[in-house]
Amino acid sequence: MYRLLDWYEDIRDFLEMGGPVLLVIGVLTLVMWILIFERIIYYRTGLPGYIARFTDQWKARDERRSWNARRIRDAMISRVSNKAEQYLPLIKTLRALAPLLGLLGTVTGMIEVFEVMAFSGTGNPRSMAAGVSKATIPTMAGMVAALSGVFASTLLARYAHRKVEHLRATLTTER
């Protein structure tokens, strides 16, 4: 129980040191990782059944060589591709937004440093240090969020592409 209270206090102190932008970066990162885990779960549970359904429909067809059959095949592949790549653009957008929010935190922290300098001059380094920490912590947090998202979104995109290409190879026009 005391361990949880310590963690809570540590997180609260970290958020206070980084300023309000750090909370926004935290929420953005949480949403991004919820979407990443949703995709991982879907790839393991829902996508194989979805692919199997279209594969069975294609194999049950008598005719596979006509123009109409090829368009049906393309539509099946497109539907699977849309399902497999759902939320990937949003994950990539959130990933790209994280460092920009970190830079916003840098700017707000530096504004605070300049305000301190305007009121007290350069003779008070302790008060300037608080603004510098508010400038560097959101930058670091934004970069960490973006890097974790880069790794995960790249793996998800590769997996989705591989599944779609496997389906394309499976749905042949030969009998």
Coordinates of N, CA and C in Angstrom, one line a residue:
M1 N 0.8 -1.2 0.0 CA 0.0 0.0 0.0 C 0.9 1.3 0.0
Y2 N 1.9 1.2 0.9 CA 2.8 2.4 0.9 C 3.6 2.6 -0.4
R3 N 3.9 1.5 -1.1 CA 4.6 1.5 -2.3 C 3.7 2.3 -3.4
L4 N 2.4 2.0 -3.4 CA 1.5 2.7 -4.3 C 1.5 4.2 -4.0
L5 N 1.4 4.5 -2.7 CA 1.4 6.0 -2.4 C 2.7 6.6 -2.8
D6 N 3.8 5.9 -2.6 CA 5.1 6.5 -3.1 C 5.1 6.7 -4.6
W7 N 4.6 5.7 -5.3 CA 4.5 5.9 -6.8 C 3.6 7.1 -7.2
Y8 N 2.5 7.2 -6.5 CA 1.6 8.3 -6.8 C 2.3 9.6 -6.5
E9 N 3.0 9.7 -5.4 CA 3.7 11.0 -5.1 C 4.8 11.3 -6.1
D10 N 5.5 10.2 -6.5 CA 6.6 10.4 -7.5 C 6.0 10.9 -8.8
I11 N 4.9 10.3 -9.3 CA 4.3 10.7 -10.5 C 3.7 12.1 -10.4
R12 N 3.1 12.5 -9.3 CA 2.6 13.8 -9.1 C 3.7 14.8 -9.1
D13 N 4.8 14.5 -8.4 CA 6.0 15.4 -8.4 C 6.5 15.6 -9.8
F14 N 6.6 14.5 -10.6 CA 7.1 14.6 -11.9 C 6.2 15.5 -12.8
L15 N 4.9 15.3 -12.7 CA 4.0 16.1 -13.5 C 4.1 17.6 -13.1
E16 N 4.3 17.9 -11.8 CA 4.4 19.3 -11.3 C 5.7 19.9 -11.9
M17 N 6.8 19.1 -11.9 CA 8.0 19.6 -12.4 C 8.0 19.9 -13.9
G18 N 7.2 19.2 -14.7 CA 7.1 19.3 -16.1 C 6.1 20.3 -16.6
G19 N 5.2 20.7 -15.7 CA 4.2 21.7 -16.1 C 3.0 21.0 -16.7
P20 N 2.0 21.8 -17.2 CA 0.7 21.3 -17.6 C 0.8 20.6 -19.0
V21 N 1.9 20.9 -19.8 CA 2.0 20.2 -21.0 C 2.4 18.7 -20.8
L22 N 3.0 18.4 -19.7 CA 3.4 17.1 -19.5 C 2.2 16.2 -19.2
L23 N 1.2 16.7 -18.7 CA -0.1 16.0 -18.5 C -0.7 15.7 -19.8
V24 N -0.7 16.6 -20.8 CA -1.2 16.4 -22.1 C -0.4 15.3 -22.8
I25 N 0.9 15.4 -22.7 CA 1.8 14.3 -23.3 C 1.4 13.0 -22.7
G26 N 1.2 12.9 -21.4 CA 0.9 11.7 -20.7 C -0.5 11.1 -21.2
V27 N -1.5 11.9 -21.4 CA -2.8 11.5 -21.9 C -2.6 11.0 -23.4
L28 N -1.9 11.8 -24.2 CA -1.6 11.4 -25.6 C -0.9 10.0 -25.6
T29 N 0.1 9.8 -24.8 CA 0.8 8.6 -24.8 C -0.1 7.4 -24.4
L30 N -1.0 7.7 -23.4 CA -1.9 6.6 -22.9 C -2.9 6.2 -24.0
V31 N -3.4 7.2 -24.7 CA -4.3 6.9 -25.8 C -3.6 6.2 -26.9
M32 N -2.4 6.6 -27.3 CA -1.6 5.9 -28.3 C -1.4 4.4 -27.9
W33 N -1.0 4.2 -26.7 CA -0.7 2.8 -26.3 C -2.0 2.0 -26.1
I34 N -3.1 2.6 -25.8 CA -4.4 1.9 -25.8 C -4.7 1.4 -27.2
L35 N -4.5 2.3 -28.2 CA -4.8 1.9 -29.6 C -3.8 0.8 -30.0
I36 N -2.5 0.9 -29.6 CA -1.5 -0.1 -30.0 C -1.9 -1.5 -29.4
F37 N -2.3 -1.5 -28.1 CA -2.7 -2.8 -27.5 C -4.0 -3.3 -28.1
E38 N -4.9 -2.4 -28.5 CA -6.1 -2.8 -29.2 C -5.8 -3.5 -30.5
R39 N -4.8 -3.0 -31.3 CA -4.4 -3.6 -32.5 C -3.7 -4.9 -32.3
I40 N -2.9 -5.0 -31.3 CA -2.3 -6.3 -31.0 C -3.3 -7.4 -30.7
I41 N -4.3 -7.0 -29.8 CA -5.3 -8.0 -29.5 C -6.1 -8.4 -30.7
Y42 N -6.5 -7.4 -31.6 CA -7.2 -7.7 -32.8 C -6.5 -8.6 -33.7
Y43 N -5.2 -8.3 -33.9 CA -4.4 -9.1 -34.8 C -4.3 -10.6 -34.3
R44 N -4.4 -10.8 -33.0 CA -4.3 -12.1 -32.5 C -5.7 -12.8 -32.4
T45 N -6.7 -12.1 -32.3 CA -8.0 -12.7 -32.1 C -9.0 -12.5 -33.3
G46 N -9.2 -11.3 -33.7 CA -10.2 -11.0 -34.8 C -9.8 -11.2 -36.2
L47 N -8.5 -10.7 -36.5 CA -8.1 -10.7 -37.9 C -8.0 -12.1 -38.5
P48 N -7.4 -13.1 -37.8 CA -7.4 -14.4 -38.4 C -8.7 -15.0 -38.8
G49 N -9.7 -14.8 -38.0 CA -11.1 -15.2 -38.4 C -11.6 -14.5 -39.6
Y50 N -11.4 -13.2 -39.6 CA -11.8 -12.3 -40.7 C -11.2 -12.8 -42.0
I51 N -9.9 -13.0 -42.0 CA -9.2 -13.5 -43.2 C -9.7 -14.9 -43.6
A52 N -9.9 -15.8 -42.6 CA -10.4 -17.1 -42.9 C -11.7 -17.1 -43.6
R53 N -12.6 -16.1 -43.2 CA -13.9 -16.0 -43.8 C -13.8 -15.7 -45.3
F54 N -13.0 -14.7 -45.6 CA -12.8 -14.3 -47.0 C -12.1 -15.4 -47.8
T55 N -11.2 -16.1 -47.2 CA -10.5 -17.2 -47.9 C -11.5 -18.3 -48.2
D56 N -12.3 -18.6 -47.3 CA -13.3 -19.7 -47.5 C -14.3 -19.3 -48.6
Q57 N -14.7 -18.0 -48.6 CA -15.6 -17.5 -49.6 C -15.0 -17.6 -51.0
W58 N -13.7 -17.3 -51.1 CA -13.0 -17.3 -52.4 C -12.8 -18.7 -52.8
K59 N -12.5 -19.6 -51.9 CA -12.3 -21.0 -52.3 C -13.6 -21.7 -52.7
A60 N -14.7 -21.2 -52.2 CA -16.0 -21.8 -52.6 C -16.5 -21.3 -53.9
R61 N -15.9 -20.3 -54.5 CA -16.3 -19.8 -55.8 C -15.9 -20.8 -56.9
D62 N -16.8 -21.0 -57.9 CA -16.5 -21.8 -59.0 C -15.7 -21.1 -60.1
E63 N -15.9 -19.9 -60.3 CA -15.2 -19.1 -61.3 C -14.3 -18.1 -60.7
R64 N -13.0 -18.1 -61.1 CA -12.1 -17.1 -60.5 C -11.3 -16.3 -61.5
R65 N -11.5 -16.5 -62.8 CA -10.7 -15.8 -63.7 C -11.3 -14.6 -64.4
S66 N -12.5 -14.4 -64.3 CA -13.2 -13.3 -65.1 C -12.8 -12.0 -64.4
W67 N -13.2 -11.0 -65.2 CA -12.9 -9.6 -64.7 C -13.7 -9.4 -63.4
N68 N -14.9 -9.8 -63.4 CA -15.8 -9.7 -62.2 C -15.2 -10.4 -61.0
A69 N -14.7 -11.6 -61.2 CA -14.1 -12.4 -60.1 C -12.9 -11.7 -59.5
R70 N -12.1 -11.1 -60.4 CA -10.9 -10.4 -60.0 C -11.2 -9.2 -59.2
R71 N -12.3 -8.5 -59.5 CA -12.8 -7.3 -58.8 C -13.3 -7.7 -57.4
I72 N -14.0 -8.9 -57.3 CA -14.4 -9.4 -56.0 C -13.2 -9.7 -55.2
R73 N -12.2 -10.3 -55.8 CA -11.0 -10.6 -55.0 C -10.3 -9.3 -54.5
D74 N -10.2 -8.3 -55.4 CA -9.6 -7.1 -55.0 C -10.4 -6.4 -53.8
A75 N -11.8 -6.5 -53.9 CA -12.6 -6.0 -52.8 C -12.4 -6.7 -51.5
M76 N -12.2 -8.0 -51.6 CA -12.0 -8.8 -50.4 C -10.6 -8.4 -49.7
I77 N -9.6 -8.3 -50.6 CA -8.3 -7.9 -50.1 C -8.4 -6.5 -49.5
S78 N -9.1 -5.6 -50.2 CA -9.2 -4.2 -49.7 C -9.9 -4.2 -48.3
R79 N -11.0 -5.0 -48.1 CA -11.7 -5.0 -46.8 C -10.7 -5.5 -45.7
V80 N -10.0 -6.5 -46.0 CA -9.0 -7.0 -45.0 C -8.0 -6.0 -44.7
S81 N -7.5 -5.3 -45.8 CA -6.5 -4.3 -45.6 C -7.0 -3.2 -44.7
N82 N -8.2 -2.8 -45.0 CA -8.8 -1.7 -44.2 C -9.0 -2.1 -42.7
K83 N -9.4 -3.3 -42.5 CA -9.5 -3.8 -41.1 C -8.2 -3.9 -40.4
A84 N -7.2 -4.4 -41.1 CA -5.9 -4.6 -40.6 C -5.2 -3.3 -40.3
E85 N -5.4 -2.3 -41.1 CA -4.7 -1.0 -40.9 C -5.5 0.0 -40.2
Q86 N -6.7 -0.4 -39.7 CA -7.5 0.5 -38.9 C -6.7 1.0 -37.7
Y87 N -6.8 2.3 -37.4 CA -6.2 3.0 -36.3 C -4.7 3.2 -36.5
L88 N -4.0 2.6 -37.5 CA -2.6 2.8 -37.7 C -2.3 4.3 -38.0
P89 N -3.1 4.9 -38.9 CA -2.8 6.3 -39.2 C -3.0 7.2 -37.9
L90 N -3.9 6.9 -37.1 CA -4.1 7.6 -35.8 C -3.0 7.4 -34.9
I91 N -2.5 6.2 -34.8 CA -1.3 5.9 -34.0 C -0.1 6.7 -34.5
K92 N 0.1 6.7 -35.8 CA 1.2 7.5 -36.3 C 1.1 9.0 -36.1
T93 N -0.2 9.5 -36.2 CA -0.4 10.9 -35.9 C -0.1 11.2 -34.4
L94 N -0.5 10.4 -33.5 CA -0.2 10.6 -32.1 C 1.3 10.5 -31.8
R95 N 1.9 9.6 -32.5 CA 3.4 9.5 -32.4 C 4.1 10.7 -32.9
A96 N 3.6 11.3 -33.9 CA 4.2 12.5 -34.5 C 3.9 13.7 -33.6
L97 N 2.8 13.7 -32.9 CA 2.4 14.8 -32.1 C 3.1 14.9 -30.8
A98 N 3.6 13.8 -30.3 CA 4.3 13.8 -29.0 C 5.5 14.7 -28.9
P99 N 6.4 14.7 -29.9 CA 7.6 15.6 -29.8 C 7.2 17.1 -30.0
L100 N 6.1 17.3 -30.7 CA 5.7 18.7 -30.9 C 5.1 19.2 -29.6
L101 N 4.4 18.4 -28.9 CA 3.9 18.8 -27.6 C 5.1 19.0 -26.6
G102 N 6.1 18.2 -26.7 CA 7.3 18.4 -25.9 C 8.0 19.7 -26.2
L103 N 8.0 20.1 -27.5 CA 8.6 21.4 -27.8 C 7.7 22.5 -27.3
L104 N 6.4 22.3 -27.3 CA 5.5 23.3 -26.6 C 5.8 23.4 -25.2
G105 N 6.1 22.3 -24.5 CA 6.5 22.4 -23.1 C 7.8 23.1 -22.9
T106 N 8.7 23.0 -23.9 CA 10.0 23.7 -23.9 C 9.8 25.2 -23.9
V107 N 8.9 25.6 -24.9 CA 8.6 27.0 -25.0 C 8.0 27.6 -23.8
T108 N 7.0 26.9 -23.2 CA 6.3 27.4 -22.0 C 7.3 27.5 -20.8
G109 N 8.2 26.5 -20.7 CA 9.2 26.5 -19.7 C 10.2 27.7 -19.8
M110 N 10.6 27.9 -21.1 CA 11.5 29.0 -21.3 C 10.8 30.4 -21.1
I111 N 9.5 30.5 -21.4 CA 8.8 31.7 -21.1 C 8.8 31.9 -19.6
E112 N 8.7 30.9 -18.8 CA 8.7 31.0 -17.3 C 10.1 31.5 -16.9
V113 N 11.2 31.0 -17.5 CA 12.5 31.4 -17.2 C 12.7 32.9 -17.5
F114 N 12.2 33.3 -18.6 CA 12.3 34.7 -19.0 C 11.5 35.6 -18.1
E115 N 10.3 35.2 -17.6 CA 9.6 35.9 -16.7 C 10.3 36.1 -15.3
V116 N 11.0 35.0 -14.9 CA 11.8 35.1 -13.7 C 12.9 36.1 -13.8
M117 N 13.5 36.0 -15.0 CA 14.7 36.9 -15.3 C 14.2 38.3 -15.3
A118 N 13.0 38.6 -15.8 CA 12.5 39.9 -15.9 C 12.2 40.5 -14.6
F119 N 11.7 39.7 -13.6 CA 11.4 40.2 -12.3 C 12.6 40.2 -11.4
S120 N 13.4 39.2 -11.4 CA 14.5 39.1 -10.4 C 15.8 39.3 -11.0
G121 N 15.9 39.4 -12.3 CA 17.3 39.5 -12.9 C 17.9 38.1 -13.0
T122 N 19.2 38.1 -13.3 CA 19.9 36.8 -13.5 C 20.6 36.4 -12.2
G123 N 20.3 37.1 -11.1 CA 21.0 36.8 -9.8 C 20.3 35.7 -9.0
N124 N 19.2 35.1 -9.5 CA 18.5 34.1 -8.7 C 18.5 32.8 -9.5
P125 N 19.6 32.0 -9.5 CA 19.6 30.8 -10.3 C 18.6 29.7 -9.9
R126 N 18.2 29.7 -8.6 CA 17.3 28.7 -8.1 C 16.0 28.9 -8.7
S127 N 15.5 30.1 -8.9 CA 14.2 30.3 -9.5 C 14.2 30.0 -11.0
M128 N 15.4 30.3 -11.6 CA 15.5 30.0 -13.0 C 15.6 28.5 -13.3
A129 N 16.1 27.7 -12.4 CA 16.2 26.3 -12.5 C 14.9 25.6 -12.6
A130 N 13.9 26.1 -11.9 CA 12.5 25.5 -12.0 C 12.0 25.7 -13.4
G131 N 12.2 26.8 -14.0 CA 11.7 27.1 -15.4 C 12.5 26.2 -16.4
V132 N 13.8 26.0 -16.1 CA 14.6 25.2 -17.1 C 14.1 23.7 -17.0
S133 N 13.8 23.3 -15.8 CA 13.3 21.9 -15.7 C 11.9 21.8 -16.3
K134 N 11.1 22.8 -16.2 CA 9.8 22.8 -17.0 C 10.0 22.8 -18.5
A135 N 11.2 23.3 -18.9 CA 11.5 23.3 -20.3 C 12.0 22.0 -20.8
T136 N 12.8 21.3 -20.0 CA 13.5 20.1 -20.5 C 12.7 18.8 -20.3
I137 N 11.9 18.7 -19.2 CA 11.2 17.5 -18.9 C 10.1 17.2 -19.9
P138 N 9.3 18.1 -20.4 CA 8.3 17.8 -21.4 C 9.0 17.4 -22.8
T139 N 10.2 18.0 -23.1 CA 10.9 17.6 -24.3 C 11.3 16.1 -24.2
M140 N 11.9 15.8 -23.1 CA 12.2 14.4 -22.9 C 11.0 13.5 -22.9
A141 N 10.0 13.8 -22.3 CA 8.8 13.0 -22.3 C 8.2 12.8 -23.7
G142 N 8.2 13.9 -24.4 CA 7.6 13.8 -25.8 C 8.5 12.9 -26.7
M143 N 9.8 13.0 -26.5 CA 10.7 12.1 -27.3 C 10.5 10.7 -26.9
V144 N 10.4 10.4 -25.6 CA 10.3 9.0 -25.1 C 8.9 8.4 -25.7
A145 N 7.9 9.2 -25.6 CA 6.6 8.8 -26.1 C 6.7 8.5 -27.6
A146 N 7.3 9.4 -28.3 CA 7.4 9.2 -29.8 C 8.3 8.0 -30.1
L147 N 9.4 7.8 -29.5 CA 10.2 6.6 -29.8 C 9.5 5.3 -29.5
S148 N 8.8 5.3 -28.4 CA 8.1 4.0 -28.1 C 7.0 3.8 -29.1
G149 N 6.4 4.9 -29.6 CA 5.3 4.7 -30.6 C 5.9 4.4 -32.0
V150 N 7.1 4.8 -32.3 CA 7.7 4.5 -33.5 C 8.0 3.0 -33.6
F151 N 8.5 2.4 -32.6 CA 8.8 1.0 -32.6 C 7.5 0.2 -32.7
A152 N 6.5 0.5 -31.9 CA 5.3 -0.3 -31.9 C 4.5 -0.1 -33.2
S153 N 4.4 1.1 -33.7 CA 3.6 1.4 -35.0 C 4.3 0.7 -36.2
T154 N 5.6 0.7 -36.2 CA 6.4 0.0 -37.3 C 6.1 -1.5 -37.3
L155 N 6.1 -2.1 -36.1 CA 5.8 -3.5 -36.0 C 4.4 -3.8 -36.4
L156 N 3.5 -3.0 -36.0 CA 2.1 -3.2 -36.4 C 1.9 -3.0 -37.9
A157 N 2.5 -2.0 -38.5 CA 2.3 -1.8 -39.9 C 2.9 -2.9 -40.7
R158 N 4.0 -3.4 -40.3 CA 4.7 -4.6 -41.0 C 3.8 -5.8 -40.9
Y159 N 3.3 -6.1 -39.7 CA 2.4 -7.2 -39.5 C 1.2 -7.1 -40.4
A160 N 0.5 -6.0 -40.4 CA -0.7 -5.8 -41.2 C -0.3 -6.0 -42.7
H161 N 0.8 -5.4 -43.2 CA 1.2 -5.5 -44.6 C 1.4 -7.0 -44.9
R162 N 2.1 -7.7 -44.0 CA 2.4 -9.1 -44.2 C 1.2 -10.0 -44.3
K163 N 0.2 -9.7 -43.5 CA -1.1 -10.5 -43.5 C -1.9 -10.2 -44.8
V164 N -1.9 -8.9 -45.3 CA -2.6 -8.6 -46.5 C -1.9 -9.2 -47.7
E165 N -0.6 -9.2 -47.7 CA 0.2 -9.8 -48.8 C 0.0 -11.4 -48.8
H166 N -0.1 -12.0 -47.6 CA -0.3 -13.4 -47.6 C -1.7 -13.7 -48.1
L167 N -2.7 -12.9 -47.8 CA -4.0 -13.1 -48.3 C -4.1 -12.9 -49.8
R168 N -3.3 -11.9 -50.3 CA -3.3 -11.7 -51.8 C -2.7 -13.0 -52.5
A169 N -1.7 -13.6 -51.9 CA -1.1 -14.8 -52.4 C -2.0 -16.0 -52.3
T170 N -2.8 -16.0 -51.3 CA -3.7 -17.1 -51.0 C -4.9 -17.1 -52.0
L171 N -5.4 -15.9 -52.3 CA -6.6 -15.8 -53.2 C -6.1 -15.8 -54.6
T172 N -5.8 -17.0 -55.1 CA -5.3 -17.1 -56.5 C -6.4 -17.1 -57.4
T173 N -6.1 -16.8 -58.7 CA -7.1 -16.9 -59.7 C -7.1 -18.3 -60.4
E174 N -6.2 -19.1 -60.0 CA -6.2 -20.5 -60.6 C -7.1 -21.4 -59.8
R175 N -7.5 -22.4 -60.4 CA -8.4 -23.4 -59.7 C -7.6 -24.5 -59.2

